[in-house]
Coordinates of C-alpha atoms in Angstrom, one line a residue:
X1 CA 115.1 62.4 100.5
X2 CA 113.0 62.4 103.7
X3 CA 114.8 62.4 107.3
X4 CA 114.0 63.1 110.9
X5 CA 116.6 65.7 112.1
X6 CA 117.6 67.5 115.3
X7 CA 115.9 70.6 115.5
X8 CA 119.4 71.8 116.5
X9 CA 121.1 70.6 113.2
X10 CA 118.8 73.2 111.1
X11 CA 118.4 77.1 111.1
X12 CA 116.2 79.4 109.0
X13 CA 117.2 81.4 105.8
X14 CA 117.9 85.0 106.3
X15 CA 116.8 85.7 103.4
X16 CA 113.7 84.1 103.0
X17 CA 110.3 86.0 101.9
X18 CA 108.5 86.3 105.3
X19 CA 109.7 88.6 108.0
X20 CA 106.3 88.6 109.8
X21 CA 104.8 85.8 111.9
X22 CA 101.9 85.8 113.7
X23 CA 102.4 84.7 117.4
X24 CA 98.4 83.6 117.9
X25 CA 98.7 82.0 114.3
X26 CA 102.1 80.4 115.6
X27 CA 100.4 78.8 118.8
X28 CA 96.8 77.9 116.5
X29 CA 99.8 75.3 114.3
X30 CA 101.4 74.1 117.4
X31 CA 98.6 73.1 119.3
X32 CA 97.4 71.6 115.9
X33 CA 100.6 69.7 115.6
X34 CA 100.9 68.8 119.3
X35 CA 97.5 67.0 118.1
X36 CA 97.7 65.5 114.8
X37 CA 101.4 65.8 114.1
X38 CA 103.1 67.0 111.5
X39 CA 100.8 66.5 108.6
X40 CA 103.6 68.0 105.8
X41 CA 107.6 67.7 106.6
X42 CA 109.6 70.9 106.2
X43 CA 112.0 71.3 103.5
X44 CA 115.6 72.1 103.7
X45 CA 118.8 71.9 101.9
X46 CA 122.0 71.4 103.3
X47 CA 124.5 74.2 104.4
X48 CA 127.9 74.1 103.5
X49 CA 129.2 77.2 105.0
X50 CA 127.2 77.4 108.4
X51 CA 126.9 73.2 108.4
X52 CA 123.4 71.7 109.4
X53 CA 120.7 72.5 107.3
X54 CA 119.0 75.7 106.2
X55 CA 114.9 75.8 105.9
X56 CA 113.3 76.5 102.7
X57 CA 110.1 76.2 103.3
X58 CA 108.5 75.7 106.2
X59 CA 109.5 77.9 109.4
X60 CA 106.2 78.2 110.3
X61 CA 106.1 74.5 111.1
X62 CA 109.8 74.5 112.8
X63 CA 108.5 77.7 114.9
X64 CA 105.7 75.6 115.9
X65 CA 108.4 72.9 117.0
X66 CA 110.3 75.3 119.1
X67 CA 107.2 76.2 121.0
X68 CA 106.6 72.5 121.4
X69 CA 109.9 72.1 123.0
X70 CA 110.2 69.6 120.3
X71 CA 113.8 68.0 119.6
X72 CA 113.4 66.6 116.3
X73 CA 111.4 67.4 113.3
X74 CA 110.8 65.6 109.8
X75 CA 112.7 67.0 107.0
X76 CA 113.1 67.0 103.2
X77 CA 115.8 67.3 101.8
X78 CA 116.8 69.0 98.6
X79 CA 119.4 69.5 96.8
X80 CA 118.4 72.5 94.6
X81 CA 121.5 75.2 94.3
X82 CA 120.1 78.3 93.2
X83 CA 119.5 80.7 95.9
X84 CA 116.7 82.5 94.4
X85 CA 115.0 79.4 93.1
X86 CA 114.8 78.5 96.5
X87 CA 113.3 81.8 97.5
X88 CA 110.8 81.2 94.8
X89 CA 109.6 78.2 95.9
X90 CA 109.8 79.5 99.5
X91 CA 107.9 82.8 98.9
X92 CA 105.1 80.3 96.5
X93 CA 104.1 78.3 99.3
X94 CA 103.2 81.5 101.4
X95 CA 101.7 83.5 98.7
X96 CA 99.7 80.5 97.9
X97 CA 98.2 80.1 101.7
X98 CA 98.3 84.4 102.1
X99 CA 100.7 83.7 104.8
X100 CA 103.0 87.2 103.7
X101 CA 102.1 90.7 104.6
X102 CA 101.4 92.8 101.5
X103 CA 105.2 94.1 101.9
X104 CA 106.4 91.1 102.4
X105 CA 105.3 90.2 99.1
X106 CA 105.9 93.3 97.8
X107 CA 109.6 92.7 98.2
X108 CA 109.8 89.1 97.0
X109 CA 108.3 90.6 93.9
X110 CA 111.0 93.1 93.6
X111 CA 113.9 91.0 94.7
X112 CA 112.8 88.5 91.9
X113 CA 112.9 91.3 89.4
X114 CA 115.9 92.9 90.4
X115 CA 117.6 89.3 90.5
X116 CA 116.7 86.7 88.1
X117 CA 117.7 87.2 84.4
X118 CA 114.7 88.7 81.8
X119 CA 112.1 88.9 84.7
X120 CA 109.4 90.6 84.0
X121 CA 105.7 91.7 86.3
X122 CA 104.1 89.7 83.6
X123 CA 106.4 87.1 84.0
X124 CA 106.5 87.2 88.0
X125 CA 102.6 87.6 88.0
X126 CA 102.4 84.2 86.4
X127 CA 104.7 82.2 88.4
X128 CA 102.7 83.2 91.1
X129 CA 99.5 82.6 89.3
X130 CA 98.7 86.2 90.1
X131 CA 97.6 89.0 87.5
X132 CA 99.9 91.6 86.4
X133 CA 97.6 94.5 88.0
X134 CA 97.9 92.3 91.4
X135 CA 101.5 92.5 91.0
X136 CA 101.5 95.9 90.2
X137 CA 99.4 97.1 93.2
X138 CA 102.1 95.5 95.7
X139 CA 104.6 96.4 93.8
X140 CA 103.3 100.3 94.5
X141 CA 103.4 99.8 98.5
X142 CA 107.4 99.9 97.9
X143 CA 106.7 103.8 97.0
X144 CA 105.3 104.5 100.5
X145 CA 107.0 106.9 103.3
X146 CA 107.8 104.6 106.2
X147 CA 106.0 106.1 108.3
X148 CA 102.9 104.5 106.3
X149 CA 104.5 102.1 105.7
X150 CA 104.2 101.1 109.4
X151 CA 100.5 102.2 110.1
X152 CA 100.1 99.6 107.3
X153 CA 102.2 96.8 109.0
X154 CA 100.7 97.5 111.9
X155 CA 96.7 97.6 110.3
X156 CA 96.4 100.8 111.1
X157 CA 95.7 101.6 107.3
X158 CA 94.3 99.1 104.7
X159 CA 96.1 98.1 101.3
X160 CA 93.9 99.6 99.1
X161 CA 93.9 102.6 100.6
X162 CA 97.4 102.6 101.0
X163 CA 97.8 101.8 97.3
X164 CA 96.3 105.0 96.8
X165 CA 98.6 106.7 98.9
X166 CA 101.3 105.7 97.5
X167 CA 100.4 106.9 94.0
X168 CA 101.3 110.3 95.7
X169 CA 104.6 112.1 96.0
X170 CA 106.3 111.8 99.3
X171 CA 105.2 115.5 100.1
X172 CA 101.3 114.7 99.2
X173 CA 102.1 111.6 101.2
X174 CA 103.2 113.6 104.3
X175 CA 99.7 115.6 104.0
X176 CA 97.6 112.1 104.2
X177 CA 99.4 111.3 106.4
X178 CA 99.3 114.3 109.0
X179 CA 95.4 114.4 108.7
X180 CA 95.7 110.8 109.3
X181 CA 97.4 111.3 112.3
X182 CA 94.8 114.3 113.7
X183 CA 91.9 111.3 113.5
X184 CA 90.8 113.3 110.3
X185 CA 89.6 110.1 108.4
X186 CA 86.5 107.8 110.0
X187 CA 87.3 105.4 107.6
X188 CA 90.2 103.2 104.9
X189 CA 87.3 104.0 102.6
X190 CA 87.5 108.2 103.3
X191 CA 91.1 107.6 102.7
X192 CA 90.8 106.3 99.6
X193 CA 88.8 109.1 98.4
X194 CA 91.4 111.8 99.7
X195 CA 94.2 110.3 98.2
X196 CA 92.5 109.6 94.7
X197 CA 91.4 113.1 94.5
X198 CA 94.8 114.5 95.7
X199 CA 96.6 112.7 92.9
X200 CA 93.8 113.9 90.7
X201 CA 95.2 117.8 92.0
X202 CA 98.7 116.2 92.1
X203 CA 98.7 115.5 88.2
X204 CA 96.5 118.9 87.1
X205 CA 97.9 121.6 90.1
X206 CA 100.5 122.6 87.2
X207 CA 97.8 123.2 84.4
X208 CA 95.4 125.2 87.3
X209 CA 97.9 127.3 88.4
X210 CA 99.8 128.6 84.8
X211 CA 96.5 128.4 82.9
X212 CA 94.7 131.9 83.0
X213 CA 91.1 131.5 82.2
X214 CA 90.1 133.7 79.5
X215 CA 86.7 135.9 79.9
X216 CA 84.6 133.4 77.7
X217 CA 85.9 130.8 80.3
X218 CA 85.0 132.8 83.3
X219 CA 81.6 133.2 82.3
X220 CA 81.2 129.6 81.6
X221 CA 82.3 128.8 85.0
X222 CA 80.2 131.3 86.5
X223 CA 76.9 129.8 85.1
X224 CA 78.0 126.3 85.6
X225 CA 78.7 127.7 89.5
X226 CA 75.0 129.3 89.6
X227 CA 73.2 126.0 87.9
X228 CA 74.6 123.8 89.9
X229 CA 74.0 125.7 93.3
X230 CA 70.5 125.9 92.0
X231 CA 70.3 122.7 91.5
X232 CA 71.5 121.4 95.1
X233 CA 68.9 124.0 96.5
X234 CA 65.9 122.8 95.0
X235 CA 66.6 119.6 96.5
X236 CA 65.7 120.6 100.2
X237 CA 62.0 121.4 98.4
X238 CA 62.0 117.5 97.4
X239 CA 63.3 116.4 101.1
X240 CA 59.9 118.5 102.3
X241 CA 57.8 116.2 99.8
X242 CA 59.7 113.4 100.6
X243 CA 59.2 114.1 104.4
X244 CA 55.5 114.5 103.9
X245 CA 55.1 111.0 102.3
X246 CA 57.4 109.7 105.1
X247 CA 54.6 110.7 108.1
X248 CA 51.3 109.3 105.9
X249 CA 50.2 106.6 107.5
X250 CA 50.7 103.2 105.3
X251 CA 46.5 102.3 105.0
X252 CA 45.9 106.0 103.9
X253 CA 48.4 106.2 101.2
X254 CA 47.2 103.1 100.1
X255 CA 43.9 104.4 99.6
X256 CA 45.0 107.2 98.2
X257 CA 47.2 105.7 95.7
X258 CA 45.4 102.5 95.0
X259 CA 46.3 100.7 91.7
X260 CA 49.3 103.2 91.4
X261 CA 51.3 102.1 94.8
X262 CA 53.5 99.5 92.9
X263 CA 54.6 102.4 90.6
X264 CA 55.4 105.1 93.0
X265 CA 57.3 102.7 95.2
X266 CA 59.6 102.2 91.9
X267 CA 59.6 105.7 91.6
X268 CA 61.0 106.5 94.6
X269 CA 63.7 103.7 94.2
X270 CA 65.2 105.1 91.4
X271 CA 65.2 108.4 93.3
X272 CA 67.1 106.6 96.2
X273 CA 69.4 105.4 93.1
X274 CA 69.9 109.0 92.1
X275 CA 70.5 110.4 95.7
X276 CA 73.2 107.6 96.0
X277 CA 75.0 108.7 93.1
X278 CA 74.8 112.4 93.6
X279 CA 76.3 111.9 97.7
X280 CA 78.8 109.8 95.9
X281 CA 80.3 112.3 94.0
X282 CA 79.6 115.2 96.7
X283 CA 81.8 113.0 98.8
X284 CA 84.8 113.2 96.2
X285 CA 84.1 116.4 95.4
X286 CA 84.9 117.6 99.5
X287 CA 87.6 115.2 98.8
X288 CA 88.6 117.3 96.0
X289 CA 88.7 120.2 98.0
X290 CA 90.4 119.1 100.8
X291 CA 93.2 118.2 98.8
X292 CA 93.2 121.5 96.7
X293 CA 94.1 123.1 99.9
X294 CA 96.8 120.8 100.5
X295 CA 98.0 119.9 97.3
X296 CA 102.4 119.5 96.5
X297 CA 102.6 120.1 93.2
X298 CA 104.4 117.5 91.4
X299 CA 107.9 118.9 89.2
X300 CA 107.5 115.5 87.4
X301 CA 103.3 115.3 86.8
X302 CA 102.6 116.2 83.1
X303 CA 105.6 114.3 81.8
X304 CA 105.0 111.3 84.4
X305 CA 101.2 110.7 84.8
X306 CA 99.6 107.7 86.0
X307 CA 96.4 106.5 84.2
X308 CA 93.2 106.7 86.1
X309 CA 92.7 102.7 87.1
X310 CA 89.6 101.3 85.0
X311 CA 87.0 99.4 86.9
X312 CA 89.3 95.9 87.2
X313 CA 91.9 97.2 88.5
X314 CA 90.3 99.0 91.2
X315 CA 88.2 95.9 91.9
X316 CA 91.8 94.2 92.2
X317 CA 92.5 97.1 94.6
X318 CA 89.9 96.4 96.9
X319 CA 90.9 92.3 96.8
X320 CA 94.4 93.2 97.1

């Protein structure tokens, strides 16, 4: 049932999904309001214990009102009874226009799991026509100190990165955190990289530290050590090559290389492929050694390990 009520007679729910609200967002729906009206009524339910009505969804739309200075505002009415049903719907129509902060959502998440009889993530991941790995990514930002969990409200830090963080124990946590906090990081994506690779050290610091490497094991380690450096120091002799090609003039190596240009310019692509890997994991391998340095070993790591995510879900990270 649709009605036109005082803006007076309703109130919002205290217990609804969003705590966040934008005020530039909030001003963008008013002055579209103030223009075209209200294109979709709110919905409320009646109140028996406070009296007037209480918003289910919508308190975007009756925030917009108040800025209006509007008195009355269109209303459906409903006369669903369960609480958390309501919530549902509520917390639907927000995930559905990513109207909720990550945490807000996190939360509904949890609430509905803690609450509703037999839930399940698989089972909230489909009401909300969400994947189970989605679910599980918010679901993660609940294990964050709150002192992340602020720099995240506030932007400061993105969620994927944060997911990673959060995969840490609170004292690995504190470390991120405190280089963080120094202007350590240029980037989210340089924190991802720290935090992965500390949770890498986080899960194995228990197996490096007991483990004494027999002699056989030493010697292995010292070749691999002496290869790889060998490696890595040949390469400055192929930035010299690479540096001579790089001042020939275009016409001359053309004429030098005549039917073979083509070939060499594919040669040196999958060179550039090669260099792009190899910085890759030179990057996460200072990351690695950062976060040796720093490590908190975790009491509960080799009976409590968390799986390294497969390609999906850390392409869900970055979405998320």
């Amino acid at each position: 049932m649709q009605r036109v009520l005082k803006m007076s007679q309703v109130h919002r729910n205290p217990r609804q999904p969003r705590e966040y609200f934008s005020e530039d967002a909030l001003n963008e729906l008013a002055t579209s309001i103030d223009k075209y009206g209200l294109m979709q009524a709110i919905e409320v339910r009646p109140d028996n214990e406070q009296g007037g009505y209480e918003i289910v969804s919508g308190e975007r739309r009756f925030r917009a009102h108040q800025i209006l200075g509007r008195t009355k505002i269109r209303a459906n009415i409903t006369s669903e009874k369960s609480e958390l049903q309501r919530f549902k719907r509520s917390m639907s129509e927000n995930v559905t226009r990513e109207d909720m902060t990550p945490f807000e959502e996190a939360h509904g998440y949890q609430r509905i799991l803690d609450e509703e009889e037999g839930a399940t993530i698989e089972s909230v991941a489909a009401d909300f026509a969400k994947t189970t790995t989605y679910v599980k990514l918010r679901l993660a930002l609940l294990d964050l100190r709150i002192e992340v969990q602020e720099l995240v409200q506030d932007g400061k830090i993105g969620t994927q990165a944060a997911v990673q963080i959060a995969a840490l124990n609170l004292a690995n946590q504190g470390s991120v955190l405190s280089k963080f906090v120094r202007g350590e990081f240029a980037s989210d994506n340089e924190i991802v990289h720290f935090a992965y690779a500390m949770k890498q050290q986080q899960e194995q610091a228990v197996l490096m530290v007991v483990e004494e490497m027999t002699e056989e094991q030493r010697t292995e380690r010292a070749a691999a050590q002496k290869k790889t450096r060998s490696t890595l120091d040949k390469i400055e002799q192929v930035r010299a090559l690479l540096d001579e090609i790089g001042k020939t003039e275009p016409l001359k190596l053309a004429e030098t290389l005549e039917t073979q240009v083509g070939a060499r310019l594919e040669q040196l692509d999958r060179v550039a492929e090669s260099l792009t890997k190899a910085r890759f994991q030179l990057k996460q391998a200072k990351a690695h050694a950062e976060a040796r340095q720093l490590v908190t070993v975790n009491p509960e790591a080799e009976a409590d390990h968390t799986e390294e995510p497969d390609a999906a879900d850390e392409r869900e990270a970055v979405a998320a």
